[in-house]
Amino acid sequence: MRTQVGIVGAGPAGLLLSHMLARRGVDSVVVEARSRSHVEQRVRAGVLEHPTVELLRAEEVGDRMDAQGMPHDGISLLFDDALHHIDFADLVGRGIVVYGQQEVVKDLIAARLRDGGTVEFEAADVALHGLTTDRPSITFTDTAGIVREIECDVVAGCDGFHGVSRRAFAPTVVERTYPFGWLGILAKAAPTRDELVYANSDRGFALYSMRSPEITRLYLQVPADEDAARWSDARIWDELGARLAGIPVNEGPLLERPSVTGMRSMVAEPMRHGRLFLAGDAAHIVPPTGAKGMNLAIADVAVLADALEDLLRRGSSRGVDAYSATCLRRVWRAEQFSSFMTSMLHRYGPDSEHGDAFGRALQLSQLRYTASSRAAATSLAENYTGLPHGGPA
């Protein structure tokens, strides 16, 4: 098989890159280890920044998002037993859209297959070769057990933290692991709020969010090594009621078993090795508090698609040479914002510098300042709704 860009990973980053390249006259093939049904059903992020929404519309894959997504003009912070509204529309003139990552993936797969694109699902033993040459390749075993090879000009590694792309070379990796995780549930229950609520409680952090007018998505801060099996449905609802005090919560059957997501930050530098370009979780991880994961992946792709068009259609390497530095400016801004939100909202243990009486007082001071100062609220709104793709950060 011969193509211009071999893409590893059929998540939002890989699929959107393939779609954008096709619209620019550049051929690609996507290779994915999982089945189509798996990638279309795995529940992940649900908040789309304003630049993400605008890009999906511009690339003509935003119709279902516009029809079914839930626009939000702000969020609320819950602390000191009161709700404090952060009005994005008033502060920065833009908002966000709640639309599940799996829905974005469905839209992109449908668009690629409609347009004759190639997505190789259930590809086993994926390996990358010749990355420092001008003829890299990808090998994999297909569903019939046949070993196949894709010869290409460029490889895009969009296969996440555990994929083969980041392990194909030795970037400098810096990490931070947080001492807690999120216990998440997806419930068949109508939301009682129009916007997300981030709660700082004496019992720990909680997040009230939603996925549709019929489905609520909720999270509880738990220890990083917590066993989700220890949490019965009744215990989860009781704890949510305690941490979201004063906010009515509709209870309903859980659509999936509770799971615990660890909280960590990771950045791999550089995001390029020869003809391999990393994008999304293959290059960086953020804690979910700032709602940045999928949006960062899409921001990477927005830069990479233009750079690859310049390289493969015009013979200019200027964009690909600047790719890593351009993306990392935005990545580090998102890392700082996500760390800020995480430290402001979560309860730390008493042995932590953030969890003693002094640290707790500082945390509440920051929350009160953010909720009362227009300048502080504007900074939160600007970062939460998203900075321009490829711009200074």
mmCIF file of C-alpha atoms in Angstrom:
data_model
loop_
_atom_site.group_PDB
_atom_site.id
_atom_site.type_symbol
_atom_site.label_atom_id
_atom_site.label_comp_id
_atom_site.label_asym_id
_atom_site.label_seq_id
_atom_site.Cartn_x
_atom_site.Cartn_y
_atom_site.Cartn_z
ATOM 1 C CA MET A 1 0.000 0.000 0.000
ATOM 2 C CA ARG A 2 1.308 3.465 -0.845
ATOM 3 C CA THR A 3 0.074 6.739 0.586
ATOM 4 C CA GLN A 4 1.445 10.148 1.459
ATOM 5 C CA VAL A 5 0.655 10.134 5.190
ATOM 6 C CA GLY A 6 0.395 7.009 7.315
ATOM 7 C CA ILE A 7 -1.651 7.766 10.452
ATOM 8 C CA VAL A 8 -1.528 5.539 13.519
ATOM 9 C CA GLY A 9 -4.654 5.837 15.669
ATOM 10 C CA ALA A 10 -8.340 6.395 14.850
ATOM 11 C CA GLY A 11 -9.199 8.738 17.676
ATOM 12 C CA PRO A 12 -10.256 12.355 17.117
ATOM 13 C CA ALA A 13 -6.705 13.436 16.216
ATOM 14 C CA GLY A 14 -5.955 10.752 13.634
ATOM 15 C CA LEU A 15 -9.363 10.830 12.003
ATOM 16 C CA LEU A 16 -9.566 14.618 11.824
ATOM 17 C CA LEU A 17 -6.049 14.795 10.390
ATOM 18 C CA SER A 18 -6.985 12.297 7.673
ATOM 19 C CA HIS A 19 -10.156 14.253 6.893
ATOM 20 C CA MET A 20 -8.379 17.614 6.749
ATOM 21 C CA LEU A 21 -5.580 16.254 4.557
ATOM 22 C CA ALA A 22 -8.083 14.784 2.105
ATOM 23 C CA ARG A 23 -9.760 18.181 1.781
ATOM 24 C CA ARG A 24 -6.318 19.614 0.976
ATOM 25 C CA GLY A 25 -5.539 17.014 -1.675
ATOM 26 C CA VAL A 26 -3.213 14.854 0.447
ATOM 27 C CA ASP A 27 -3.752 11.084 0.643
ATOM 28 C CA SER A 28 -3.624 9.165 3.934
ATOM 29 C CA VAL A 29 -4.345 5.774 5.487
ATOM 30 C CA VAL A 30 -5.400 5.357 9.122
ATOM 31 C CA VAL A 31 -4.370 2.257 11.090
ATOM 32 C CA GLU A 32 -6.221 1.470 14.346
ATOM 33 C CA ALA A 33 -5.634 -1.406 16.771
ATOM 34 C CA ARG A 34 -9.229 -1.475 18.050
ATOM 35 C CA SER A 35 -12.484 -2.290 16.274
ATOM 36 C CA ARG A 36 -14.721 0.370 14.807
ATOM 37 C CA SER A 37 -17.427 -0.348 17.391
ATOM 38 C CA HIS A 38 -14.916 0.041 20.218
ATOM 39 C CA VAL A 39 -13.636 3.468 19.168
ATOM 40 C CA GLU A 40 -17.167 4.689 18.477
ATOM 41 C CA GLN A 41 -18.416 3.661 21.918
ATOM 42 C CA ARG A 42 -15.592 4.477 24.347
ATOM 43 C CA VAL A 43 -16.697 7.386 26.512
ATOM 44 C CA ARG A 44 -14.055 10.059 26.956
ATOM 45 C CA ALA A 45 -14.046 13.861 27.052
ATOM 46 C CA GLY A 46 -17.160 15.877 26.369
ATOM 47 C CA VAL A 47 -16.198 19.571 26.373
ATOM 48 C CA LEU A 48 -15.334 21.193 23.038
ATOM 49 C CA GLU A 49 -13.528 24.533 23.161
ATOM 50 C CA HIS A 50 -14.674 27.365 20.922
ATOM 51 C CA PRO A 51 -11.738 26.935 18.458
ATOM 52 C CA THR A 52 -12.501 23.191 18.259
ATOM 53 C CA VAL A 53 -16.149 23.892 17.461
ATOM 54 C CA GLU A 54 -15.186 26.432 14.820
ATOM 55 C CA LEU A 55 -12.694 24.042 13.211
ATOM 56 C CA LEU A 56 -15.196 21.162 13.018
ATOM 57 C CA ARG A 57 -17.674 23.492 11.359
ATOM 58 C CA ALA A 58 -15.081 24.818 8.919
ATOM 59 C CA GLU A 59 -14.099 21.266 7.970
ATOM 60 C CA GLU A 60 -17.804 20.390 7.415
ATOM 61 C CA VAL A 61 -18.041 17.732 10.121
ATOM 62 C CA GLY A 62 -20.014 19.794 12.639
ATOM 63 C CA ASP A 63 -23.626 19.352 11.524
ATOM 64 C CA ARG A 64 -24.547 16.706 14.104
ATOM 65 C CA MET A 65 -22.602 18.584 16.788
ATOM 66 C CA ASP A 66 -24.653 21.699 16.045
ATOM 67 C CA ALA A 67 -27.894 19.706 16.091
ATOM 68 C CA GLN A 68 -27.225 17.612 19.215
ATOM 69 C CA GLY A 69 -24.465 19.386 21.148
ATOM 70 C CA MET A 70 -25.239 21.461 24.223
ATOM 71 C CA PRO A 71 -23.834 25.021 24.051
ATOM 72 C CA HIS A 72 -22.756 26.446 27.409
ATOM 73 C CA ASP A 73 -21.998 30.090 28.098
ATOM 74 C CA GLY A 74 -20.263 29.496 31.421
ATOM 75 C CA ILE A 75 -19.565 27.221 34.375
ATOM 76 C CA SER A 76 -20.226 27.441 38.097
ATOM 77 C CA LEU A 77 -17.811 27.021 40.995
ATOM 78 C CA LEU A 78 -19.337 25.587 44.167
ATOM 79 C CA PHE A 79 -17.522 26.494 47.396
ATOM 80 C CA ASP A 80 -18.331 28.197 50.722
ATOM 81 C CA ASP A 81 -21.767 26.540 50.395
ATOM 82 C CA ALA A 82 -22.665 28.779 47.450
ATOM 83 C CA LEU A 83 -22.637 28.695 43.645
ATOM 84 C CA HIS A 84 -20.485 31.264 41.851
ATOM 85 C CA HIS A 85 -21.161 31.687 38.135
ATOM 86 C CA ILE A 86 -18.337 32.362 35.651
ATOM 87 C CA ASP A 87 -20.059 33.951 32.653
ATOM 88 C CA PHE A 88 -17.923 33.136 29.602
ATOM 89 C CA ALA A 89 -20.175 34.984 27.170
ATOM 90 C CA ASP A 90 -19.925 38.200 29.140
ATOM 91 C CA LEU A 91 -16.222 37.868 29.932
ATOM 92 C CA VAL A 92 -14.766 36.742 26.589
ATOM 93 C CA GLY A 93 -17.691 36.640 24.157
ATOM 94 C CA ARG A 94 -17.575 32.887 23.490
ATOM 95 C CA GLY A 95 -18.490 29.593 25.123
ATOM 96 C CA ILE A 96 -18.080 25.850 24.822
ATOM 97 C CA VAL A 97 -20.169 22.949 23.506
ATOM 98 C CA VAL A 98 -20.757 19.711 25.395
ATOM 99 C CA TYR A 99 -20.576 16.906 22.817
ATOM 100 C CA GLY A 100 -19.016 13.543 23.600
ATOM 101 C CA GLN A 101 -15.686 12.488 22.125
ATOM 102 C CA GLN A 102 -17.260 9.273 20.869
ATOM 103 C CA GLU A 103 -19.768 11.361 18.905
ATOM 104 C CA VAL A 104 -16.940 13.334 17.288
ATOM 105 C CA VAL A 105 -15.313 10.013 16.365
ATOM 106 C CA LYS A 106 -18.547 8.713 14.819
ATOM 107 C CA ASP A 107 -18.866 11.855 12.727
ATOM 108 C CA LEU A 108 -15.283 11.646 11.511
ATOM 109 C CA ILE A 109 -15.417 7.928 10.656
ATOM 110 C CA ALA A 110 -18.622 8.474 8.703
ATOM 111 C CA ALA A 111 -16.997 11.356 6.819
ATOM 112 C CA ARG A 112 -13.847 9.383 5.983
ATOM 113 C CA LEU A 113 -15.751 6.339 4.719
ATOM 114 C CA ARG A 114 -18.215 8.516 2.799
ATOM 115 C CA ASP A 115 -15.325 10.227 1.037
ATOM 116 C CA GLY A 116 -13.540 6.987 0.178
ATOM 117 C CA GLY A 117 -10.916 7.201 2.915
ATOM 118 C CA THR A 118 -9.143 4.090 4.216
ATOM 119 C CA VAL A 119 -9.327 3.185 7.908
ATOM 120 C CA GLU A 120 -7.794 -0.184 8.819
ATOM 121 C CA PHE A 121 -9.456 -1.286 12.051
ATOM 122 C CA GLU A 122 -8.263 -4.179 14.272
ATOM 123 C CA ALA A 123 -4.680 -3.847 13.054
ATOM 124 C CA ALA A 124 -2.357 -6.023 15.146
ATOM 125 C CA ASP A 125 1.420 -5.815 15.678
ATOM 126 C CA VAL A 126 1.686 -2.258 14.366
ATOM 127 C CA ALA A 127 5.324 -1.218 13.861
ATOM 128 C CA LEU A 128 7.057 1.846 12.430
ATOM 129 C CA HIS A 129 10.131 1.716 10.209
ATOM 130 C CA GLY A 130 12.585 4.089 8.534
ATOM 131 C CA LEU A 131 11.439 7.176 10.409
ATOM 132 C CA THR A 132 14.671 9.081 9.762
ATOM 133 C CA THR A 133 14.601 8.311 6.039
ATOM 134 C CA ASP A 134 12.478 9.898 3.313
ATOM 135 C CA ARG A 135 10.515 6.642 2.914
ATOM 136 C CA PRO A 136 9.124 5.597 6.304
ATOM 137 C CA SER A 137 6.636 2.747 6.518
ATOM 138 C CA ILE A 138 4.090 1.110 8.799
ATOM 139 C CA THR A 139 3.585 -2.642 9.058
ATOM 140 C CA PHE A 140 0.638 -4.408 10.675
ATOM 141 C CA THR A 141 -1.278 -7.669 10.617
ATOM 142 C CA ASP A 142 -4.812 -7.362 9.274
ATOM 143 C CA THR A 143 -7.937 -9.227 10.380
ATOM 144 C CA ALA A 144 -7.171 -12.040 7.927
ATOM 145 C CA GLY A 145 -3.767 -12.591 9.545
ATOM 146 C CA ILE A 146 -1.853 -11.123 6.592
ATOM 147 C CA VAL A 147 1.129 -8.880 7.291
ATOM 148 C CA ARG A 148 0.768 -5.649 5.324
ATOM 149 C CA GLU A 149 3.009 -2.662 4.744
ATOM 150 C CA ILE A 150 2.122 0.974 4.132
ATOM 151 C CA GLU A 151 4.840 2.989 2.414
ATOM 152 C CA CYS A 152 4.466 6.717 3.006
ATOM 153 C CA ASP A 153 6.212 10.071 3.039
ATOM 154 C CA VAL A 154 5.263 10.957 6.614
ATOM 155 C CA VAL A 155 3.942 9.125 9.698
ATOM 156 C CA ALA A 156 1.562 10.815 12.145
ATOM 157 C CA GLY A 157 1.514 9.193 15.582
ATOM 158 C CA CYS A 158 -1.988 9.756 16.978
ATOM 159 C CA ASP A 159 -2.184 6.521 18.984
ATOM 160 C CA GLY A 160 -2.192 7.826 22.540
ATOM 161 C CA PHE A 161 0.016 7.411 25.564
ATOM 162 C CA HIS A 162 0.301 3.625 25.254
ATOM 163 C CA GLY A 163 0.736 3.508 21.468
ATOM 164 C CA VAL A 164 3.794 2.560 19.447
ATOM 165 C CA SER A 165 4.557 6.052 18.122
ATOM 166 C CA ARG A 166 5.966 7.673 21.263
ATOM 167 C CA ARG A 167 8.023 4.540 21.941
ATOM 168 C CA ALA A 168 9.569 4.679 18.459
ATOM 169 C CA PHE A 169 12.143 7.223 19.656
ATOM 170 C CA ALA A 170 13.376 8.717 22.916
ATOM 171 C CA PRO A 171 11.866 12.156 23.495
ATOM 172 C CA THR A 172 12.471 13.959 26.771
ATOM 173 C CA VAL A 173 9.445 13.145 28.942
ATOM 174 C CA VAL A 174 8.448 15.185 31.990
ATOM 175 C CA GLU A 175 5.589 14.001 34.180
ATOM 176 C CA ARG A 176 3.591 14.787 37.290
ATOM 177 C CA THR A 177 1.311 12.302 39.031
ATOM 178 C CA TYR A 178 -1.473 13.501 41.321
ATOM 179 C CA PRO A 179 -2.407 11.620 44.524
ATOM 180 C CA PHE A 180 -6.049 11.248 43.522
ATOM 181 C CA GLY A 181 -8.248 10.100 40.662
ATOM 182 C CA TRP A 182 -11.777 10.585 39.407
ATOM 183 C CA LEU A 183 -14.503 8.013 39.958
ATOM 184 C CA GLY A 184 -16.791 8.594 36.971
ATOM 185 C CA ILE A 185 -20.348 7.515 36.278
ATOM 186 C CA LEU A 186 -22.662 7.899 33.298
ATOM 187 C CA ALA A 187 -26.303 7.861 34.394
ATOM 188 C CA LYS A 188 -29.584 7.761 32.530
ATOM 189 C CA ALA A 189 -30.913 10.818 34.323
ATOM 190 C CA ALA A 190 -31.912 14.222 33.020
ATOM 191 C CA PRO A 191 -29.495 16.966 34.063
ATOM 192 C CA THR A 192 -30.820 19.475 36.556
ATOM 193 C CA ARG A 193 -28.306 22.142 35.566
ATOM 194 C CA ASP A 194 -27.681 23.987 32.304
ATOM 195 C CA GLU A 195 -23.915 24.212 32.882
ATOM 196 C CA LEU A 196 -21.064 22.314 34.484
ATOM 197 C CA VAL A 197 -20.492 22.698 38.226
ATOM 198 C CA TYR A 198 -17.021 22.306 39.747
ATOM 199 C CA ALA A 199 -17.396 21.677 43.479
ATOM 200 C CA ASN A 200 -14.723 22.181 46.138
ATOM 201 C CA SER A 201 -16.070 20.393 49.205
ATOM 202 C CA ASP A 202 -14.555 19.502 52.556
ATOM 203 C CA ARG A 203 -15.206 15.894 51.474
ATOM 204 C CA GLY A 204 -13.329 16.284 48.188
ATOM 205 C CA PHE A 205 -13.886 17.507 44.647
ATOM 206 C CA ALA A 206 -16.966 16.682 42.550
ATOM 207 C CA LEU A 207 -17.936 17.578 38.997
ATOM 208 C CA TYR A 208 -21.495 17.828 37.745
ATOM 209 C CA SER A 209 -21.678 17.563 33.963
ATOM 210 C CA MET A 210 -23.847 16.104 31.249
ATOM 211 C CA ARG A 211 -23.722 14.431 27.849
ATOM 212 C CA SER A 212 -27.253 14.999 26.561
ATOM 213 C CA PRO A 213 -30.673 16.173 27.802
ATOM 214 C CA GLU A 214 -31.198 12.597 29.085
ATOM 215 C CA ILE A 215 -27.715 11.616 30.330
ATOM 216 C CA THR A 216 -25.709 12.988 33.248
ATOM 217 C CA ARG A 217 -21.944 12.582 33.683
ATOM 218 C CA LEU A 218 -20.628 12.914 37.249
ATOM 219 C CA TYR A 219 -17.262 12.549 38.941
ATOM 220 C CA LEU A 220 -15.976 12.178 42.489
ATOM 221 C CA GLN A 221 -12.426 12.702 43.710
ATOM 222 C CA VAL A 222 -11.091 9.442 45.193
ATOM 223 C CA PRO A 223 -7.610 8.137 46.098
ATOM 224 C CA ALA A 224 -5.517 7.326 43.033
ATOM 225 C CA ASP A 225 -5.476 3.606 43.911
ATOM 226 C CA GLU A 226 -9.184 3.396 44.765
ATOM 227 C CA ASP A 227 -11.039 0.209 43.760
ATOM 228 C CA ALA A 228 -14.235 1.238 41.959
ATOM 229 C CA ALA A 229 -15.851 -2.029 43.055
ATOM 230 C CA ARG A 230 -15.988 -0.635 46.593
ATOM 231 C CA TRP A 231 -18.518 1.926 45.461
ATOM 232 C CA SER A 232 -22.115 0.762 45.289
ATOM 233 C CA ASP A 233 -24.648 2.830 43.383
ATOM 234 C CA ALA A 234 -26.175 4.014 46.655
ATOM 235 C CA ARG A 235 -22.793 5.091 48.038
ATOM 236 C CA ILE A 236 -22.021 7.056 44.869
ATOM 237 C CA TRP A 237 -25.321 8.939 44.905
ATOM 238 C CA ASP A 238 -25.029 9.664 48.636
ATOM 239 C CA GLU A 239 -21.519 11.056 48.220
ATOM 240 C CA LEU A 240 -22.520 13.159 45.235
ATOM 241 C CA GLY A 241 -25.393 14.574 47.262
ATOM 242 C CA ALA A 242 -23.037 15.477 50.087
ATOM 243 C CA ARG A 243 -20.401 17.142 47.887
ATOM 244 C CA LEU A 244 -22.920 18.906 45.645
ATOM 245 C CA ALA A 245 -24.876 20.208 48.614
ATOM 246 C CA GLY A 246 -27.708 22.476 47.555
ATOM 247 C CA ILE A 247 -27.771 21.227 43.960
ATOM 248 C CA PRO A 248 -30.585 18.790 43.145
ATOM 249 C CA VAL A 249 -29.271 15.679 41.403
ATOM 250 C CA ASN A 250 -31.544 13.329 39.480
ATOM 251 C CA GLU A 251 -30.638 9.710 40.114
ATOM 252 C CA GLY A 252 -30.927 7.049 37.438
ATOM 253 C CA PRO A 253 -29.560 3.699 36.309
ATOM 254 C CA LEU A 254 -25.847 3.663 35.491
ATOM 255 C CA LEU A 255 -25.115 3.087 31.805
ATOM 256 C CA GLU A 256 -21.669 1.664 32.555
ATOM 257 C CA ARG A 257 -19.880 0.421 35.628
ATOM 258 C CA PRO A 258 -18.011 3.105 37.595
ATOM 259 C CA SER A 259 -14.318 3.418 36.814
ATOM 260 C CA VAL A 260 -11.418 5.354 38.298
ATOM 261 C CA THR A 261 -9.284 7.568 36.051
ATOM 262 C CA GLY A 262 -5.857 8.495 37.350
ATOM 263 C CA MET A 263 -4.718 12.116 37.223
ATOM 264 C CA ARG A 264 -1.383 12.946 35.658
ATOM 265 C CA SER A 265 0.437 15.406 33.448
ATOM 266 C CA MET A 266 2.969 14.403 30.788
ATOM 267 C CA VAL A 267 4.776 16.234 28.006
ATOM 268 C CA ALA A 268 7.125 14.622 25.479
ATOM 269 C CA GLU A 269 9.575 16.944 23.725
ATOM 270 C CA PRO A 270 10.126 17.236 20.814
ATOM 271 C CA MET A 271 6.915 16.161 19.092
ATOM 272 C CA ARG A 272 8.844 15.237 15.949
ATOM 273 C CA HIS A 273 11.415 12.577 15.112
ATOM 274 C CA GLY A 274 12.527 12.567 11.475
ATOM 275 C CA ARG A 275 9.377 11.895 9.439
ATOM 276 C CA LEU A 276 7.303 10.995 12.532
ATOM 277 C CA PHE A 277 5.030 13.650 14.053
ATOM 278 C CA LEU A 278 3.272 13.060 17.374
ATOM 279 C CA ALA A 279 -0.166 14.505 18.086
ATOM 280 C CA GLY A 280 -2.580 14.299 20.995
ATOM 281 C CA ASP A 281 -2.049 11.948 23.928
ATOM 282 C CA ALA A 282 0.996 10.421 22.241
ATOM 283 C CA ALA A 283 2.764 13.708 23.032
ATOM 284 C CA HIS A 284 1.001 15.095 26.091
ATOM 285 C CA ILE A 285 -1.435 14.244 28.874
ATOM 286 C CA VAL A 286 -3.327 16.726 31.051
ATOM 287 C CA PRO A 287 -5.510 16.121 34.112
ATOM 288 C CA PRO A 288 -9.156 16.377 33.029
ATOM 289 C CA THR A 289 -9.985 19.298 35.331
ATOM 290 C CA GLY A 290 -9.297 21.875 32.615
ATOM 291 C CA ALA A 291 -11.170 19.980 29.848
ATOM 292 C CA LYS A 292 -8.142 20.183 27.571
ATOM 293 C CA GLY A 293 -7.246 16.637 26.427
ATOM 294 C CA MET A 294 -9.220 16.217 23.214
ATOM 295 C CA ASN A 295 -8.996 19.933 22.454
ATOM 296 C CA LEU A 296 -5.187 19.838 22.587
ATOM 297 C CA ALA A 297 -5.176 16.864 20.209
ATOM 298 C CA ILE A 298 -7.344 18.756 17.738
ATOM 299 C CA ALA A 299 -5.164 21.871 18.097
ATOM 300 C CA ASP A 300 -2.101 19.753 17.205
ATOM 301 C CA VAL A 301 -3.866 18.441 14.116
ATOM 302 C CA ALA A 302 -4.903 21.921 13.005
ATOM 303 C CA VAL A 303 -1.225 22.908 12.917
ATOM 304 C CA LEU A 304 -0.020 19.598 11.459
ATOM 305 C CA ALA A 305 -2.504 19.494 8.578
ATOM 306 C CA ASP A 306 -1.355 22.874 7.287
ATOM 307 C CA ALA A 307 2.315 21.949 7.765
ATOM 308 C CA LEU A 308 1.956 18.666 5.875
ATOM 309 C CA GLU A 309 0.063 20.350 3.057
ATOM 310 C CA ASP A 310 2.951 22.777 2.666
ATOM 311 C CA LEU A 311 5.485 19.951 2.723
ATOM 312 C CA LEU A 312 3.748 17.471 0.440
ATOM 313 C CA ARG A 313 2.067 19.800 -2.036
ATOM 314 C CA ARG A 314 4.402 22.799 -2.109
ATOM 315 C CA GLY A 315 7.727 21.317 -1.063
ATOM 316 C CA SER A 316 8.119 23.709 1.875
ATOM 317 C CA SER A 317 9.434 22.331 5.182
ATOM 318 C CA ARG A 318 8.902 25.554 7.088
ATOM 319 C CA GLY A 319 5.688 24.378 8.783
ATOM 320 C CA VAL A 320 6.921 20.928 9.783
ATOM 321 C CA ASP A 321 10.183 22.389 11.092
ATOM 322 C CA ALA A 322 8.201 24.680 13.401
ATOM 323 C CA TYR A 323 5.527 22.093 14.278
ATOM 324 C CA SER A 324 6.861 20.921 17.630
ATOM 325 C CA ALA A 325 7.699 24.368 19.001
ATOM 326 C CA THR A 326 4.383 25.810 17.790
ATOM 327 C CA CYS A 327 2.287 23.093 19.435
ATOM 328 C CA LEU A 328 4.301 22.976 22.650
ATOM 329 C CA ARG A 329 3.611 26.640 23.392
ATOM 330 C CA ARG A 330 -0.101 25.851 23.550
ATOM 331 C CA VAL A 331 0.502 22.524 25.314
ATOM 332 C CA TRP A 332 2.365 24.148 28.179
ATOM 333 C CA ARG A 333 -0.317 26.831 28.529
ATOM 334 C CA ALA A 334 -2.911 24.048 28.826
ATOM 335 C CA GLU A 335 -0.719 22.172 31.304
ATOM 336 C CA GLN A 336 -0.458 25.255 33.500
ATOM 337 C CA PHE A 337 -4.200 25.928 33.348
ATOM 338 C CA SER A 338 -5.076 22.297 34.076
ATOM 339 C CA SER A 339 -2.662 22.263 37.026
ATOM 340 C CA PHE A 340 -4.184 25.521 38.303
ATOM 341 C CA MET A 341 -7.732 24.154 38.127
ATOM 342 C CA THR A 342 -6.690 20.872 39.730
ATOM 343 C CA SER A 343 -4.870 22.463 42.662
ATOM 344 C CA MET A 344 -7.650 25.012 43.220
ATOM 345 C CA LEU A 345 -10.486 22.486 43.312
ATOM 346 C CA HIS A 346 -9.196 19.233 44.835
ATOM 347 C CA ARG A 347 -8.612 18.400 48.487
ATOM 348 C CA TYR A 348 -5.073 17.251 49.265
ATOM 349 C CA GLY A 349 -3.955 15.099 52.173
ATOM 350 C CA PRO A 350 -2.827 16.796 55.401
ATOM 351 C CA ASP A 351 0.794 15.825 54.737
ATOM 352 C CA SER A 352 0.820 17.730 51.434
ATOM 353 C CA GLU A 353 1.840 21.382 51.202
ATOM 354 C CA HIS A 354 -1.533 21.963 49.556
ATOM 355 C CA GLY A 355 -3.489 20.058 52.197
ATOM 356 C CA ASP A 356 -2.414 21.593 55.499
ATOM 357 C CA ALA A 357 -4.326 24.476 57.087
ATOM 358 C CA PHE A 358 -2.178 27.056 55.307
ATOM 359 C CA GLY A 359 -2.636 25.387 51.921
ATOM 360 C CA ARG A 360 -6.389 25.064 52.436
ATOM 361 C CA ALA A 361 -6.671 28.778 53.262
ATOM 362 C CA LEU A 362 -4.714 29.660 50.121
ATOM 363 C CA GLN A 363 -6.986 27.436 48.041
ATOM 364 C CA LEU A 364 -10.147 29.110 49.328
ATOM 365 C CA SER A 365 -8.560 32.523 48.823
ATOM 366 C CA GLN A 366 -7.905 31.679 45.167
ATOM 367 C CA LEU A 367 -11.472 30.462 44.677
ATOM 368 C CA ARG A 368 -12.912 33.613 46.228
ATOM 369 C CA TYR A 369 -10.637 35.827 44.144
ATOM 370 C CA THR A 370 -11.501 33.972 40.938
ATOM 371 C CA ALA A 371 -15.222 34.320 41.630
ATOM 372 C CA SER A 372 -15.100 38.002 42.661
ATOM 373 C CA SER A 373 -12.453 39.532 40.386
ATOM 374 C CA ARG A 374 -13.414 40.195 36.780
ATOM 375 C CA ALA A 375 -9.746 40.000 35.778
ATOM 376 C CA ALA A 376 -9.299 36.580 37.408
ATOM 377 C CA ALA A 377 -12.596 35.281 36.015
ATOM 378 C CA THR A 378 -11.636 36.526 32.540
ATOM 379 C CA SER A 379 -8.357 34.625 32.686
ATOM 380 C CA LEU A 380 -10.225 31.438 33.605
ATOM 381 C CA ALA A 381 -12.794 32.003 30.852
ATOM 382 C CA GLU A 382 -10.148 32.745 28.210
ATOM 383 C CA ASN A 383 -8.242 29.556 28.983
ATOM 384 C CA TYR A 384 -11.297 27.343 29.457
ATOM 385 C CA THR A 385 -12.984 28.339 26.203
ATOM 386 C CA GLY A 386 -9.728 27.858 24.304
ATOM 387 C CA LEU A 387 -6.824 29.806 22.853
ATOM 388 C CA PRO A 388 -6.347 30.088 19.068
ATOM 389 C CA HIS A 389 -4.843 27.069 17.292
ATOM 390 C CA GLY A 390 -1.223 27.687 16.433
ATOM 391 C CA GLY A 391 -1.199 31.147 17.975
ATOM 392 C CA PRO A 392 1.023 32.497 20.751
ATOM 393 C CA ALA A 393 0.403 31.163 24.227
#
